[in-house]
Amino acid sequence: MANILVTGGAGFIGSHTCAALLEKGHDIVVVDNFSNSKPEALKRIKTITGKDFKFYELDILDFDALDKVFKENKIDAVIHFAGLKAVGESVQKPLEYYHNNITGTLMLIKAMRENGCKKIVFSSSATVYGVDNPVPYVETMPTHTATNPYGYTKVMIEQILTDVSVSDSEWSVALLRYFNPIGAHKSGLLGEDPNGIPNNLFPYIAQVASGKREFLGVYGNDYDTPDGTGVRDYIHVMDLADGHLCAVDYVLAHTGVEAVNLGTGKGSSVFDVLHAFEKACGKELPYKILPRRAGDIAWCYANTDKAKELFNWQAKYDLDEMAADGWNFTKKNPNGL
Ligand code: NAD
Ligand code: UFG
């Protein structure tokens, strides 16, 4: 078992992954600055697993603080979740996004290199496939056409990590391209708890179901898809967490760089997600058709062959279970974490 540094471990995907790592028997050290999360998530990881771990409240832009973490702990590998992720906000605040995500990653890689830790699993995104590639997305497709600053931070960090790996063959890098993570931990203790008005479909629907929002705005029903709404590859956050366990095993045992899609390979429309949530919460949820949202595409889903071959990993949960677990979290935490 290994000692894993988790950046952004208090966040949505990070917290579920921390629980999975501890349950598998790994040790973890978590760093976060709570810019988009709450300390409560860390308490709940401990409640779920019955295990304790070290936590440092720090900003990954602070090299000295990161360096200290490596000096005080023997870290075998890093899972790097920390980053800003709101697409719309990244268009308004490009400098903040480039600085936080790219400079933050540069500081992290520098601290890793100086302390002899050269194994990293990075949170990339399906957004790197841009608008020109046909679905299903395959890892070998070109990835240089992001549509917003957030997407470009992922494209650039993938390039930086690839260049680092080329420059020094001791590095081992997994670039995990997530599709659309939704759902929540089975316990109902962890889930997605966005600040303010949710940008993403699933947490928005959850807030309509809990009565916080009046109706779901459906961004366009005139796409070239079966019901006219956008199609995405929704993946249960626990499946995603499980994918990270495989990626950690992989980077511990190999060197070089691999990009790997983490999705289900199945596309679901906005109405499919809405209806699954209605089934979970047992009531009809109001919606209105609105104009298309700028930057959205009609289709986005993964080819999942590489994850199966390289990691022997495959998503297990279907949309109904994602909705049921998401609703369980919403019901148990009406005011979030
Ligand atoms: P999140 O916002 O819930 O988690 C990110 C965490 O990083 C938060 O706890 C935040 O406080 C922390 N953080 C941000 N900047 C930091 C900094 N400078 N120093 C220290 N901590 C910092 O987001 P998430 O949904 O859990 O996403 C995790 C990662 O996965 C992100 O890199 C995101 O871009 C990527 N990703 C997410 C999705 C998605 O739909 N959720 C899809 C693809 C990729
Ligand atoms: N949608 C609505 N109403 C809403 C929110 C979303 O109709 O209130 C629709 C969108 O138009 C889209 C679908 O629901 O068709 C999914 O939208 P999300 O905002 O939930 O997710 P995206 O696919 O747009 O983007 C997400 C993350 C990105 C990431 C991308 C690919 O937000 O960070 O998945 O992984 F890059």
Tab-separated table of C-alpha atoms and ligand atoms in Angstrom:
chain	number	residue	atom	x	y	z
A	1	MET	CA	0.000	0.000	0.000
A	2	ALA	CA	1.186	3.501	-0.809
A	3	ASN	CA	1.157	7.009	0.660
A	4	ILE	CA	-0.751	9.248	-1.724
A	5	LEU	CA	-0.790	13.054	-1.713
A	6	VAL	CA	-4.229	14.270	-2.797
A	7	THR	CA	-4.491	17.916	-3.885
A	8	GLY	CA	-8.050	19.276	-3.822
A	9	GLY	CA	-9.061	16.333	-1.646
A	10	ALA	CA	-11.912	18.241	0.030
A	11	GLY	CA	-13.672	18.787	-3.311
A	12	PHE	CA	-16.390	16.747	-4.992
A	13	ILE	CA	-14.329	14.115	-6.815
A	14	GLY	CA	-11.370	14.377	-4.428
A	15	SER	CA	-13.419	13.582	-1.303
A	16	HIS	CA	-14.955	10.448	-2.852
A	17	THR	CA	-11.532	9.350	-4.057
A	18	CYS	CA	-9.971	9.926	-0.615
A	19	ALA	CA	-12.636	7.656	0.915
A	20	ALA	CA	-11.939	4.991	-1.728
A	21	LEU	CA	-8.150	5.217	-1.215
A	22	LEU	CA	-8.483	4.824	2.571
A	23	GLU	CA	-10.935	1.960	2.176
A	24	LYS	CA	-8.452	0.194	-0.077
A	25	GLY	CA	-5.774	0.529	2.611
A	26	HIS	CA	-3.689	3.369	1.209
A	27	ASP	CA	-2.499	6.221	3.405
A	28	ILE	CA	-3.304	9.720	2.248
A	29	VAL	CA	-2.089	13.253	2.848
A	30	VAL	CA	-4.595	15.881	1.729
A	31	VAL	CA	-4.011	19.510	0.767
A	32	ASP	CA	-6.731	22.038	-0.081
A	33	ASN	CA	-7.341	25.776	0.305
A	34	PHE	CA	-11.156	25.362	0.569
A	35	SER	CA	-11.681	27.856	-2.268
A	36	ASN	CA	-14.486	25.602	-3.499
A	37	SER	CA	-15.047	23.147	-0.650
A	38	LYS	CA	-15.571	22.833	3.095
A	39	PRO	CA	-13.627	21.223	5.975
A	40	GLU	CA	-16.777	19.212	6.732
A	41	ALA	CA	-15.999	16.987	3.719
A	42	LEU	CA	-12.769	15.870	5.435
A	43	LYS	CA	-14.612	15.022	8.663
A	44	ARG	CA	-17.053	12.921	6.695
A	45	ILE	CA	-14.288	10.998	4.933
A	46	LYS	CA	-13.079	10.056	8.432
A	47	THR	CA	-16.611	9.083	9.525
A	48	ILE	CA	-17.124	6.867	6.477
A	49	THR	CA	-13.772	5.106	6.649
A	50	GLY	CA	-13.053	5.223	10.390
A	51	LYS	CA	-9.532	6.307	9.419
A	52	ASP	CA	-7.507	9.416	10.114
A	53	PHE	CA	-5.147	11.245	7.759
A	54	LYS	CA	-2.947	14.319	7.622
A	55	PHE	CA	-4.353	17.525	6.198
A	56	TYR	CA	-2.601	20.776	5.229
A	57	GLU	CA	-4.658	23.873	4.489
A	58	LEU	CA	-2.559	25.450	1.769
A	59	ASP	CA	-2.663	26.971	-1.674
A	60	ILE	CA	-0.807	24.953	-4.300
A	61	LEU	CA	0.525	28.266	-5.639
A	62	ASP	CA	2.662	28.360	-2.462
A	63	PHE	CA	5.766	26.366	-3.398
A	64	ASP	CA	7.319	26.491	0.082
A	65	ALA	CA	4.167	25.129	1.689
A	66	LEU	CA	4.066	22.269	-0.830
A	67	ASP	CA	7.765	21.599	-0.403
A	68	LYS	CA	7.212	21.266	3.357
A	69	VAL	CA	4.506	18.648	2.777
A	70	PHE	CA	6.951	16.545	0.752
A	71	LYS	CA	9.719	17.053	3.330
A	72	GLU	CA	7.429	15.988	6.198
A	73	ASN	CA	5.915	12.966	4.430
A	74	LYS	CA	7.248	10.249	2.206
A	75	ILE	CA	4.889	10.562	-0.747
A	76	ASP	CA	4.779	7.701	-3.277
A	77	ALA	CA	2.417	9.325	-5.783
A	78	VAL	CA	0.202	12.379	-6.211
A	79	ILE	CA	-3.408	12.663	-7.361
A	80	HIS	CA	-3.871	16.228	-8.519
A	81	PHE	CA	-7.493	17.436	-8.347
A	82	ALA	CA	-6.901	21.014	-7.151
A	83	GLY	CA	-8.076	23.521	-9.711
A	84	LEU	CA	-10.825	25.943	-10.633
A	85	LYS	CA	-13.465	24.342	-12.859
A	86	ALA	CA	-16.324	26.665	-13.790
A	87	VAL	CA	-16.332	27.032	-17.579
A	88	GLY	CA	-18.336	30.297	-17.675
A	89	GLU	CA	-16.292	31.907	-14.907
A	90	SER	CA	-13.094	31.001	-16.745
A	91	VAL	CA	-14.246	33.143	-19.686
A	92	GLN	CA	-14.764	36.094	-17.306
A	93	LYS	CA	-11.544	35.502	-15.306
A	94	PRO	CA	-9.001	33.909	-17.654
A	95	LEU	CA	-5.941	35.166	-15.762
A	96	GLU	CA	-7.196	33.745	-12.463
A	97	TYR	CA	-7.860	30.401	-14.148
A	98	TYR	CA	-4.509	30.203	-15.935
A	99	HIS	CA	-2.688	31.288	-12.787
A	100	ASN	CA	-4.432	28.962	-10.361
A	101	ASN	CA	-4.536	25.887	-12.587
A	102	ILE	CA	-1.297	26.174	-14.559
A	103	THR	CA	1.003	27.963	-12.115
A	104	GLY	CA	-0.415	25.786	-9.318
A	105	THR	CA	0.432	22.659	-11.295
A	106	LEU	CA	3.934	23.973	-12.108
A	107	MET	CA	4.581	24.560	-8.391
A	108	LEU	CA	3.347	21.066	-7.609
A	109	ILE	CA	5.497	19.384	-10.271
A	110	LYS	CA	8.535	21.385	-9.145
A	111	ALA	CA	8.004	20.339	-5.507
A	112	MET	CA	7.570	16.735	-6.660
A	113	ARG	CA	10.752	16.779	-8.729
A	114	GLU	CA	12.814	18.378	-5.980
A	115	ASN	CA	11.657	15.734	-3.543
A	116	GLY	CA	12.083	12.771	-5.880
A	117	CYS	CA	8.379	11.955	-6.315
A	118	LYS	CA	7.697	11.454	-10.018
A	119	LYS	CA	4.337	9.712	-10.176
A	120	ILE	CA	1.201	11.725	-10.820
A	121	VAL	CA	-2.441	11.148	-11.697
A	122	PHE	CA	-3.959	14.301	-13.165
A	123	SER	CA	-7.637	15.350	-13.387
A	124	SER	CA	-8.094	16.178	-17.026
A	125	SER	CA	-11.390	16.458	-18.830
A	126	ALA	CA	-13.308	15.414	-21.918
A	127	THR	CA	-13.260	19.120	-22.711
A	128	VAL	CA	-9.768	18.601	-24.245
A	129	TYR	CA	-11.466	16.904	-27.228
A	130	GLY	CA	-12.831	20.328	-28.228
A	131	VAL	CA	-15.447	20.730	-30.952
A	132	ASP	CA	-13.892	19.138	-34.031
A	133	ASN	CA	-13.565	15.481	-33.039
A	134	PRO	CA	-16.389	13.006	-33.755
A	135	VAL	CA	-17.894	10.948	-30.895
A	136	PRO	CA	-17.079	8.594	-29.307
A	137	TYR	CA	-13.875	10.293	-28.214
A	138	VAL	CA	-10.730	8.180	-28.414
A	139	GLU	CA	-7.511	9.067	-26.564
A	140	THR	CA	-5.519	9.225	-29.815
A	141	MET	CA	-7.615	12.115	-31.207
A	142	PRO	CA	-6.066	15.593	-31.467
A	143	THR	CA	-6.732	17.768	-28.409
A	144	HIS	CA	-5.747	21.318	-29.197
A	145	THR	CA	-9.114	23.009	-29.715
A	146	ALA	CA	-10.589	23.779	-26.294
A	147	THR	CA	-13.411	26.348	-26.354
A	148	ASN	CA	-12.714	28.269	-23.141
A	149	PRO	CA	-9.833	29.148	-20.778
A	150	TYR	CA	-10.739	26.339	-18.366
A	151	GLY	CA	-10.499	23.822	-21.205
A	152	TYR	CA	-7.185	25.306	-22.322
A	153	THR	CA	-5.753	24.890	-18.814
A	154	LYS	CA	-6.430	21.144	-19.167
A	155	VAL	CA	-4.920	21.015	-22.680
A	156	MET	CA	-1.828	22.911	-21.502
A	157	ILE	CA	-1.321	20.913	-18.314
A	158	GLU	CA	-1.570	17.676	-20.317
A	159	GLN	CA	1.163	19.078	-22.596
A	160	ILE	CA	3.347	20.204	-19.653
A	161	LEU	CA	3.130	16.800	-17.975
A	162	THR	CA	3.858	15.067	-21.277
A	163	ASP	CA	6.935	17.272	-21.833
A	164	VAL	CA	8.159	16.594	-18.282
A	165	SER	CA	7.762	12.895	-18.865
A	166	VAL	CA	9.681	13.089	-22.161
A	167	SER	CA	12.498	15.025	-20.459
A	168	ASP	CA	12.917	12.476	-17.664
A	169	SER	CA	11.991	8.839	-18.174
A	170	GLU	CA	11.529	8.271	-14.433
A	171	TRP	CA	8.223	10.147	-14.499
A	172	SER	CA	4.941	8.295	-14.611
A	173	VAL	CA	1.890	10.315	-15.617
A	174	ALA	CA	-1.773	9.355	-15.981
A	175	LEU	CA	-3.940	11.998	-17.648
A	176	LEU	CA	-7.471	11.003	-16.677
A	177	ARG	CA	-10.057	12.533	-18.971
A	178	TYR	CA	-13.281	12.586	-16.968
A	179	PHE	CA	-16.613	12.750	-18.693
A	180	ASN	CA	-19.546	14.033	-16.558
A	181	PRO	CA	-19.233	12.892	-12.923
A	182	ILE	CA	-22.513	12.930	-10.969
A	183	GLY	CA	-24.134	11.021	-8.095
A	184	ALA	CA	-22.839	10.768	-4.556
A	185	HIS	CA	-21.344	8.428	-1.978
A	186	LYS	CA	-23.653	5.545	-1.031
A	187	SER	CA	-23.658	6.711	2.610
A	188	GLY	CA	-25.222	10.050	1.652
A	189	LEU	CA	-22.400	11.736	3.589
A	190	LEU	CA	-20.454	12.990	0.558
A	191	GLY	CA	-21.745	14.579	-2.615
A	192	GLU	CA	-21.568	17.631	-4.821
A	193	ASP	CA	-22.184	20.877	-2.956
A	194	PRO	CA	-21.608	23.800	-5.321
A	195	ASN	CA	-21.498	27.392	-4.077
A	196	GLY	CA	-24.272	29.634	-5.423
A	197	ILE	CA	-26.324	28.751	-8.487
A	198	PRO	CA	-25.132	25.412	-9.906
A	199	ASN	CA	-23.568	25.605	-13.379
A	200	ASN	CA	-23.986	21.924	-14.054
A	201	LEU	CA	-27.080	19.955	-14.885
A	202	PHE	CA	-27.171	17.376	-12.096
A	203	PRO	CA	-26.752	19.645	-9.052
A	204	TYR	CA	-29.239	22.057	-10.636
A	205	ILE	CA	-31.853	19.304	-10.976
A	206	ALA	CA	-31.134	18.261	-7.370
A	207	GLN	CA	-31.937	21.804	-6.225
A	208	VAL	CA	-35.186	21.819	-8.221
A	209	ALA	CA	-36.107	18.533	-6.532
A	210	SER	CA	-35.351	19.932	-3.068
A	211	GLY	CA	-37.410	23.051	-3.756
A	212	LYS	CA	-34.471	25.491	-3.819
A	213	ARG	CA	-34.991	26.319	-7.516
A	214	GLU	CA	-38.297	26.716	-9.304
A	215	PHE	CA	-37.556	24.875	-12.545
A	216	LEU	CA	-34.763	23.451	-14.651
A	217	GLY	CA	-33.786	25.580	-17.640
A	218	VAL	CA	-33.066	23.185	-20.516
A	219	TYR	CA	-30.432	24.791	-22.729
A	220	GLY	CA	-31.819	24.043	-26.178
A	221	ASN	CA	-34.029	21.273	-27.573
A	222	ASP	CA	-33.062	21.717	-31.211
A	223	TYR	CA	-29.772	19.791	-31.260
A	224	ASP	CA	-29.301	16.903	-33.674
A	225	THR	CA	-29.864	14.316	-30.914
A	226	PRO	CA	-32.748	11.870	-30.260
A	227	ASP	CA	-34.794	14.305	-28.120
A	228	GLY	CA	-33.096	17.533	-29.239
A	229	THR	CA	-31.230	18.122	-25.941
A	230	GLY	CA	-27.478	17.775	-25.338
A	231	VAL	CA	-26.098	14.263	-24.840
A	232	ARG	CA	-23.353	13.586	-22.277
A	233	ASP	CA	-21.569	10.595	-20.771
A	234	TYR	CA	-22.611	10.751	-17.088
A	235	ILE	CA	-20.463	8.658	-14.768
A	236	HIS	CA	-21.084	7.817	-11.109
A	237	VAL	CA	-18.530	9.608	-8.934
A	238	MET	CA	-17.839	6.299	-7.100
A	239	ASP	CA	-16.956	4.662	-10.424
A	240	LEU	CA	-14.674	7.605	-11.084
A	241	ALA	CA	-13.075	7.216	-7.640
A	242	ASP	CA	-12.514	3.543	-8.412
A	243	GLY	CA	-10.831	4.535	-11.699
A	244	HIS	CA	-8.336	6.563	-9.640
A	245	LEU	CA	-7.421	3.507	-7.579
A	246	CYS	CA	-6.531	1.729	-10.832
A	247	ALA	CA	-4.622	4.751	-12.116
A	248	VAL	CA	-2.583	4.921	-8.894
A	249	ASP	CA	-1.683	1.242	-9.191
A	250	TYR	CA	-0.739	1.867	-12.799
A	251	VAL	CA	1.570	4.836	-12.191
A	252	LEU	CA	3.212	3.055	-9.256
A	253	ALA	CA	4.102	0.140	-11.540
A	254	HIS	CA	4.998	1.925	-14.806
A	255	THR	CA	6.759	4.953	-16.254
A	256	GLY	CA	5.762	7.137	-19.191
A	257	VAL	CA	2.575	9.035	-19.941
A	258	GLU	CA	-0.916	7.724	-20.706
A	259	ALA	CA	-4.158	9.619	-21.375
A	260	VAL	CA	-7.200	7.584	-20.363
A	261	ASN	CA	-10.920	8.343	-20.732
A	262	LEU	CA	-13.037	7.701	-17.645
A	263	GLY	CA	-16.637	7.495	-18.821
A	264	THR	CA	-19.315	4.863	-19.289
A	265	GLY	CA	-19.332	4.967	-23.081
A	266	LYS	CA	-23.081	5.688	-23.017
A	267	GLY	CA	-24.718	8.998	-23.867
A	268	SER	CA	-27.750	10.370	-21.987
A	269	SER	CA	-29.798	13.462	-22.850
A	270	VAL	CA	-30.843	16.270	-20.512
A	271	PHE	CA	-34.333	14.713	-20.398
A	272	ASP	CA	-32.898	11.254	-19.618
A	273	VAL	CA	-31.160	12.743	-16.560
A	274	LEU	CA	-34.251	14.721	-15.548
A	275	HIS	CA	-36.476	11.622	-15.808
A	276	ALA	CA	-34.018	9.460	-13.863
A	277	PHE	CA	-34.033	12.068	-11.091
A	278	GLU	CA	-37.856	12.229	-11.151
A	279	LYS	CA	-37.913	8.466	-10.685
A	280	ALA	CA	-35.484	8.747	-7.761
A	281	CYS	CA	-37.354	11.503	-5.931
A	282	GLY	CA	-40.838	10.287	-6.849
A	283	LYS	CA	-42.189	13.529	-8.276
A	284	GLU	CA	-42.386	15.444	-11.530
A	285	LEU	CA	-39.830	18.216	-11.855
A	286	PRO	CA	-40.736	21.406	-13.732
A	287	TYR	CA	-38.587	22.587	-16.647
A	288	LYS	CA	-38.552	25.275	-19.337
A	289	ILE	CA	-36.820	25.192	-22.687
A	290	LEU	CA	-34.296	28.027	-22.919
A	291	PRO	CA	-31.931	29.061	-25.738
A	292	ARG	CA	-28.737	27.051	-26.264
A	293	ARG	CA	-25.877	27.852	-23.873
A	294	ALA	CA	-22.806	29.344	-25.582
A	295	GLY	CA	-19.998	26.836	-26.055
A	296	ASP	CA	-22.165	23.701	-25.623
A	297	ILE	CA	-21.900	20.826	-28.049
A	298	ALA	CA	-24.616	18.326	-29.033
A	299	TRP	CA	-22.779	15.097	-28.230
A	300	CYS	CA	-20.024	14.059	-25.837
A	301	TYR	CA	-19.285	10.461	-24.878
A	302	ALA	CA	-16.257	8.264	-24.426
A	303	ASN	CA	-14.727	5.302	-26.099
A	304	THR	CA	-13.787	3.313	-22.988
A	305	ASP	CA	-11.595	0.574	-24.508
A	306	LYS	CA	-8.304	1.955	-23.204
A	307	ALA	CA	-9.419	2.091	-19.559
A	308	LYS	CA	-10.540	-1.535	-19.858
A	309	GLU	CA	-7.259	-2.651	-21.416
A	310	LEU	CA	-4.824	-0.603	-19.343
A	311	PHE	CA	-6.597	-0.492	-15.957
A	312	ASN	CA	-9.008	-3.417	-16.245
A	313	TRP	CA	-11.571	-0.816	-15.182
A	314	GLN	CA	-15.125	-0.320	-16.280
A	315	ALA	CA	-17.974	1.801	-14.890
A	316	LYS	CA	-20.554	-0.254	-12.967
A	317	TYR	CA	-23.418	2.100	-12.143
A	318	ASP	CA	-26.257	3.204	-14.427
A	319	LEU	CA	-28.081	6.526	-14.580
A	320	ASP	CA	-30.870	5.371	-12.225
A	321	GLU	CA	-28.337	4.573	-9.510
A	322	MET	CA	-26.520	7.890	-10.053
A	323	ALA	CA	-29.868	9.703	-9.614
A	324	ALA	CA	-30.857	7.625	-6.565
A	325	ASP	CA	-27.535	8.288	-4.816
A	326	GLY	CA	-27.603	11.982	-5.767
A	327	TRP	CA	-31.117	12.333	-4.337
A	328	ASN	CA	-30.132	10.447	-1.168
A	329	PHE	CA	-27.330	12.994	-0.603
A	330	THR	CA	-29.621	15.961	-1.357
A	331	LYS	CA	-32.331	14.703	1.023
A	332	LYS	CA	-29.882	14.065	3.849
A	333	ASN	CA	-28.073	17.400	3.376
A	334	PRO	CA	-30.682	20.033	2.512
A	335	ASN	CA	-28.153	22.778	3.238
A	336	GLY	CA	-25.163	21.064	1.633
A	337	LEU	CA	-22.165	19.879	3.607
B	1	NAD	P1	-14.063	20.825	-6.799
B	1	NAD	O1	-14.061	22.302	-7.015
B	1	NAD	O2	-15.149	20.234	-5.985
B	1	NAD	O3	-12.667	20.370	-6.192
B	1	NAD	C1	-11.463	21.043	-6.435
B	1	NAD	C2	-10.788	21.286	-5.094
B	1	NAD	O4	-9.546	21.955	-5.300
B	1	NAD	C3	-11.625	22.169	-4.154
B	1	NAD	O5	-11.695	21.550	-2.878
B	1	NAD	C4	-10.832	23.475	-4.079
B	1	NAD	O6	-10.994	24.121	-2.833
B	1	NAD	C5	-9.415	22.991	-4.340
B	1	NAD	N1	-8.519	24.009	-4.920
B	1	NAD	C6	-8.723	24.781	-6.009
B	1	NAD	N2	-7.654	25.570	-6.223
B	1	NAD	C7	-6.750	25.299	-5.240
B	1	NAD	C8	-5.466	25.804	-4.922
B	1	NAD	N3	-4.897	26.768	-5.639
B	1	NAD	N4	-4.826	25.292	-3.845
B	1	NAD	C9	-5.397	24.318	-3.096
B	1	NAD	N5	-6.619	23.811	-3.339
B	1	NAD	C10	-7.282	24.296	-4.412
B	1	NAD	O7	-14.034	20.139	-8.260
B	1	NAD	P2	-14.224	18.624	-8.676
B	1	NAD	O8	-15.489	18.526	-9.437
B	1	NAD	O9	-13.976	17.728	-7.536
B	1	NAD	O10	-13.049	18.508	-9.736
B	1	NAD	C11	-11.751	18.042	-9.385
B	1	NAD	C12	-10.858	18.131	-10.597
B	1	NAD	O11	-11.445	17.403	-11.669
B	1	NAD	C13	-10.642	19.555	-11.121
B	1	NAD	O12	-9.318	19.685	-11.562
B	1	NAD	C14	-11.602	19.633	-12.274
B	1	NAD	O13	-11.184	20.565	-13.244
B	1	NAD	C15	-11.547	18.215	-12.824
B	1	NAD	N6	-12.743	17.851	-13.596
B	1	NAD	C16	-13.974	17.963	-13.027
B	1	NAD	C17	-15.107	17.640	-13.774
B	1	NAD	C18	-16.496	17.784	-13.194
B	1	NAD	O14	-17.466	17.798	-13.965
B	1	NAD	N7	-16.663	17.869	-11.876
B	1	NAD	C19	-14.982	17.182	-15.092
B	1	NAD	C20	-13.700	17.067	-15.620
B	1	NAD	C21	-12.588	17.402	-14.859
B	2	UFG	N1	-27.751	21.827	-19.072
B	2	UFG	C1	-29.052	22.317	-19.055
B	2	UFG	N2	-29.420	23.103	-18.000
B	2	UFG	C2	-28.585	23.429	-16.981
B	2	UFG	C3	-27.259	22.915	-17.004
B	2	UFG	C4	-26.896	22.132	-18.074
B	2	UFG	O1	-29.845	22.052	-19.967
B	2	UFG	O2	-28.995	24.160	-16.071
B	2	UFG	C5	-27.342	20.925	-20.177
B	2	UFG	C6	-26.166	21.444	-20.981
B	2	UFG	O3	-26.597	22.273	-22.031
B	2	UFG	C7	-25.527	20.127	-21.457
B	2	UFG	C8	-25.812	19.157	-20.323
B	2	UFG	O4	-26.908	19.715	-19.589
B	2	UFG	O5	-26.190	19.667	-22.611
B	2	UFG	C9	-24.630	18.959	-19.374
B	2	UFG	O6	-24.180	20.225	-18.918
B	2	UFG	P1	-23.165	20.369	-17.678
B	2	UFG	O7	-22.962	21.823	-17.453
B	2	UFG	O8	-23.654	19.559	-16.533
B	2	UFG	O9	-21.848	19.650	-18.195
B	2	UFG	P2	-20.933	19.956	-19.474
B	2	UFG	O10	-20.944	18.727	-20.304
B	2	UFG	O11	-21.297	21.213	-20.120
B	2	UFG	O12	-19.513	20.192	-18.804
B	2	UFG	C10	-18.981	19.301	-17.821
B	2	UFG	C11	-18.055	20.072	-16.877
B	2	UFG	C12	-16.842	20.550	-17.621
B	2	UFG	C13	-16.168	19.394	-18.300
B	2	UFG	C14	-17.146	18.677	-19.197
B	2	UFG	C15	-16.522	17.459	-19.821
B	2	UFG	O13	-18.728	21.199	-16.343
B	2	UFG	O14	-15.930	21.070	-16.704
B	2	UFG	O15	-18.287	18.266	-18.425
B	2	UFG	O16	-15.979	16.644	-18.845
B	2	UFG	F1	-15.148	19.861	-19.049
